[in-house]
Amino acid sequence: MHDALLDIIGFMSRPEPDVALMSEMAMPLERALLPLLVRIDRRGPIGVVELAEVVGRDYTTVSRQVARLDELGLVVRRPGTRDKRVREAEVTEAGREMADAIDRMREQLVGELMAEWSSAERRDLARLLKRMAADMNEWVVRRRHEDAE
């Protein structure tokens, strides 16, 4: 199973799918910004430190990349809702439209990759992946709680 997960992560991390998406959409966005925009759309408003943890990148790199998304008008940065010292990013309407377009293109790609799969196989995989993602997120929360004690 570990090898299969590494293969999936490797495929999703390859530049070709994102480059193809950006080309088809005539998207004026650097490839490294795509996952950040989508994550901010899904989890925003979100602080830069938390975003860096989620995407597995260095805080300073993510901070510069979020600033670039802000310059492009795809996100806004503002003081945090719980802690005013924390700068949070949230998608703008233009950012949401672009994230939605990215989602549609990725769904199309997955549809092509799974064209030979039955509806039941697709549903089963989606259900199991959601369960695994939930378990992974719970693990992270537990670890943070244990580390804080």
Tab-separated table of C-alpha atoms in Angstrom:
chain	number	residue	atom	x	y	z
A	1	MET	CA	0.000	0.000	0.000
A	2	HIS	CA	2.860	2.355	0.829
A	3	ASP	CA	4.231	2.063	-2.700
A	4	ALA	CA	0.810	2.821	-4.187
A	5	LEU	CA	0.464	5.923	-2.008
A	6	LEU	CA	3.932	7.090	-3.009
A	7	ASP	CA	3.023	6.570	-6.667
A	8	ILE	CA	-0.166	8.624	-6.264
A	9	ILE	CA	1.636	11.397	-4.397
A	10	GLY	CA	4.379	11.334	-7.016
A	11	PHE	CA	1.870	11.663	-9.842
A	12	MET	CA	0.010	14.497	-8.133
A	13	SER	CA	3.333	16.265	-7.492
A	14	ARG	CA	4.566	15.962	-11.075
A	15	PRO	CA	4.532	19.182	-13.087
A	16	GLU	CA	2.863	17.710	-16.179
A	17	PRO	CA	-0.750	17.592	-14.890
A	18	ASP	CA	-0.579	21.144	-13.529
A	19	VAL	CA	1.202	22.481	-16.617
A	20	ALA	CA	-1.478	20.893	-18.806
A	21	LEU	CA	-4.212	22.406	-16.629
A	22	MET	CA	-2.663	25.863	-16.722
A	23	SER	CA	-2.156	25.649	-20.478
A	24	GLU	CA	-5.747	24.562	-21.154
A	25	MET	CA	-7.085	27.297	-18.896
A	26	ALA	CA	-4.646	29.942	-20.140
A	27	MET	CA	-3.913	30.458	-16.462
A	28	PRO	CA	-1.373	33.186	-15.646
A	29	LEU	CA	-0.238	31.454	-12.485
A	30	GLU	CA	3.067	29.977	-11.429
A	31	ARG	CA	2.778	26.224	-10.876
A	32	ALA	CA	3.959	26.434	-7.246
A	33	LEU	CA	1.016	28.701	-6.423
A	34	LEU	CA	-1.682	26.246	-7.555
A	35	PRO	CA	-1.773	24.048	-4.435
A	36	LEU	CA	-1.639	27.093	-2.184
A	37	LEU	CA	-4.594	28.738	-3.895
A	38	VAL	CA	-6.653	25.540	-3.686
A	39	ARG	CA	-5.768	24.989	-0.008
A	40	ILE	CA	-6.591	28.587	0.903
A	41	ASP	CA	-9.911	28.187	-0.901
A	42	ARG	CA	-10.655	24.968	1.012
A	43	ARG	CA	-9.387	25.976	4.462
A	44	GLY	CA	-9.388	29.755	4.477
A	45	PRO	CA	-9.068	32.004	6.146
A	46	ILE	CA	-5.804	30.341	7.091
A	47	GLY	CA	-2.588	31.619	8.615
A	48	VAL	CA	0.654	31.308	6.704
A	49	VAL	CA	2.284	29.064	9.327
A	50	GLU	CA	-0.647	26.628	9.239
A	51	LEU	CA	-0.716	26.739	5.438
A	52	ALA	CA	3.013	25.959	5.328
A	53	GLU	CA	2.427	22.943	7.575
A	54	VAL	CA	-0.457	21.720	5.409
A	55	VAL	CA	1.513	21.901	2.155
A	56	GLY	CA	4.818	20.785	3.686
A	57	ARG	CA	6.799	23.851	2.713
A	58	ASP	CA	8.973	26.320	4.568
A	59	TYR	CA	7.091	29.194	6.219
A	60	THR	CA	9.185	31.888	4.539
A	61	THR	CA	8.616	30.358	1.098
A	62	VAL	CA	4.864	30.120	1.657
A	63	SER	CA	4.786	33.694	2.957
A	64	ARG	CA	6.366	34.961	-0.281
A	65	GLN	CA	4.033	32.810	-2.375
A	66	VAL	CA	0.933	34.052	-0.537
A	67	ALA	CA	2.177	37.607	-1.085
A	68	ARG	CA	2.356	36.813	-4.804
A	69	LEU	CA	-1.226	35.468	-4.769
A	70	ASP	CA	-2.229	38.712	-3.054
A	71	GLU	CA	-0.466	40.775	-5.748
A	72	LEU	CA	-2.375	38.799	-8.396
A	73	GLY	CA	-5.659	39.624	-6.667
A	74	LEU	CA	-6.413	35.966	-5.914
A	75	VAL	CA	-6.200	36.229	-2.118
A	76	VAL	CA	-6.347	38.944	0.494
A	77	ARG	CA	-4.279	38.978	3.657
A	78	ARG	CA	-5.634	40.427	6.853
A	79	PRO	CA	-5.174	40.151	10.609
A	80	GLY	CA	-6.393	36.849	12.041
A	81	THR	CA	-9.858	36.467	13.476
A	82	ARG	CA	-8.587	34.847	16.712
A	83	ASP	CA	-5.145	36.432	16.937
A	84	LYS	CA	-4.604	39.823	15.314
A	85	ARG	CA	-0.834	39.201	15.200
A	86	VAL	CA	-1.385	36.354	12.733
A	87	ARG	CA	-1.877	37.256	9.079
A	88	GLU	CA	-4.532	35.090	7.445
A	89	ALA	CA	-5.120	34.544	3.748
A	90	GLU	CA	-8.555	34.216	2.190
A	91	VAL	CA	-9.473	33.828	-1.475
A	92	THR	CA	-11.058	36.682	-3.369
A	93	GLU	CA	-13.884	36.122	-5.834
A	94	ALA	CA	-11.279	35.887	-8.618
A	95	GLY	CA	-9.326	33.379	-6.540
A	96	ARG	CA	-12.441	31.302	-5.903
A	97	GLU	CA	-13.255	31.267	-9.619
A	98	MET	CA	-9.726	30.113	-10.430
A	99	ALA	CA	-9.791	27.449	-7.688
A	100	ASP	CA	-13.150	26.224	-9.025
A	101	ALA	CA	-11.689	26.036	-12.533
A	102	ILE	CA	-8.705	24.074	-11.203
A	103	ASP	CA	-11.107	21.687	-9.456
A	104	ARG	CA	-13.091	21.147	-12.659
A	105	MET	CA	-9.946	20.442	-14.661
A	106	ARG	CA	-8.602	18.029	-12.036
A	107	GLU	CA	-11.964	16.231	-11.927
A	108	GLN	CA	-11.748	15.890	-15.697
A	109	LEU	CA	-8.236	14.451	-15.419
A	110	VAL	CA	-9.316	11.950	-12.766
A	111	GLY	CA	-12.280	11.041	-14.960
A	112	GLU	CA	-9.904	10.283	-17.821
A	113	LEU	CA	-7.619	8.249	-15.574
A	114	MET	CA	-10.544	6.236	-14.215
A	115	ALA	CA	-12.512	5.887	-17.443
A	116	GLU	CA	-12.394	2.085	-17.235
A	117	TRP	CA	-13.540	2.002	-13.600
A	118	SER	CA	-17.130	1.185	-12.706
A	119	SER	CA	-19.262	3.655	-10.751
A	120	ALA	CA	-19.112	1.329	-7.762
A	121	GLU	CA	-15.300	1.227	-7.893
A	122	ARG	CA	-15.148	5.024	-8.038
A	123	ARG	CA	-17.541	5.374	-5.093
A	124	ASP	CA	-15.608	2.800	-3.063
A	125	LEU	CA	-12.296	4.516	-3.716
A	126	ALA	CA	-13.728	7.943	-2.841
A	127	ARG	CA	-15.211	6.598	0.395
A	128	LEU	CA	-11.973	4.895	1.414
A	129	LEU	CA	-9.804	7.893	0.522
A	130	LYS	CA	-12.059	10.186	2.581
A	131	ARG	CA	-11.783	7.798	5.502
A	132	MET	CA	-8.002	7.661	5.199
A	133	ALA	CA	-7.746	11.460	4.947
A	134	ALA	CA	-9.922	11.837	8.052
A	135	ASP	CA	-7.739	9.357	9.955
A	136	MET	CA	-4.611	11.234	8.859
A	137	ASN	CA	-6.061	14.553	10.007
A	138	GLU	CA	-7.064	13.033	13.358
A	139	TRP	CA	-3.525	11.710	13.778
A	140	VAL	CA	-2.094	15.197	13.219
A	141	VAL	CA	-4.498	16.702	15.763
A	142	ARG	CA	-3.624	14.003	18.326
A	143	ARG	CA	0.110	14.558	17.799
A	144	ARG	CA	-0.237	18.306	18.258
A	145	HIS	CA	-2.234	17.747	21.426
A	146	GLU	CA	0.365	15.284	22.767
A	147	ASP	CA	3.223	17.642	21.886
A	148	ALA	CA	1.481	20.513	23.679
A	149	GLU	CA	1.236	18.553	26.934
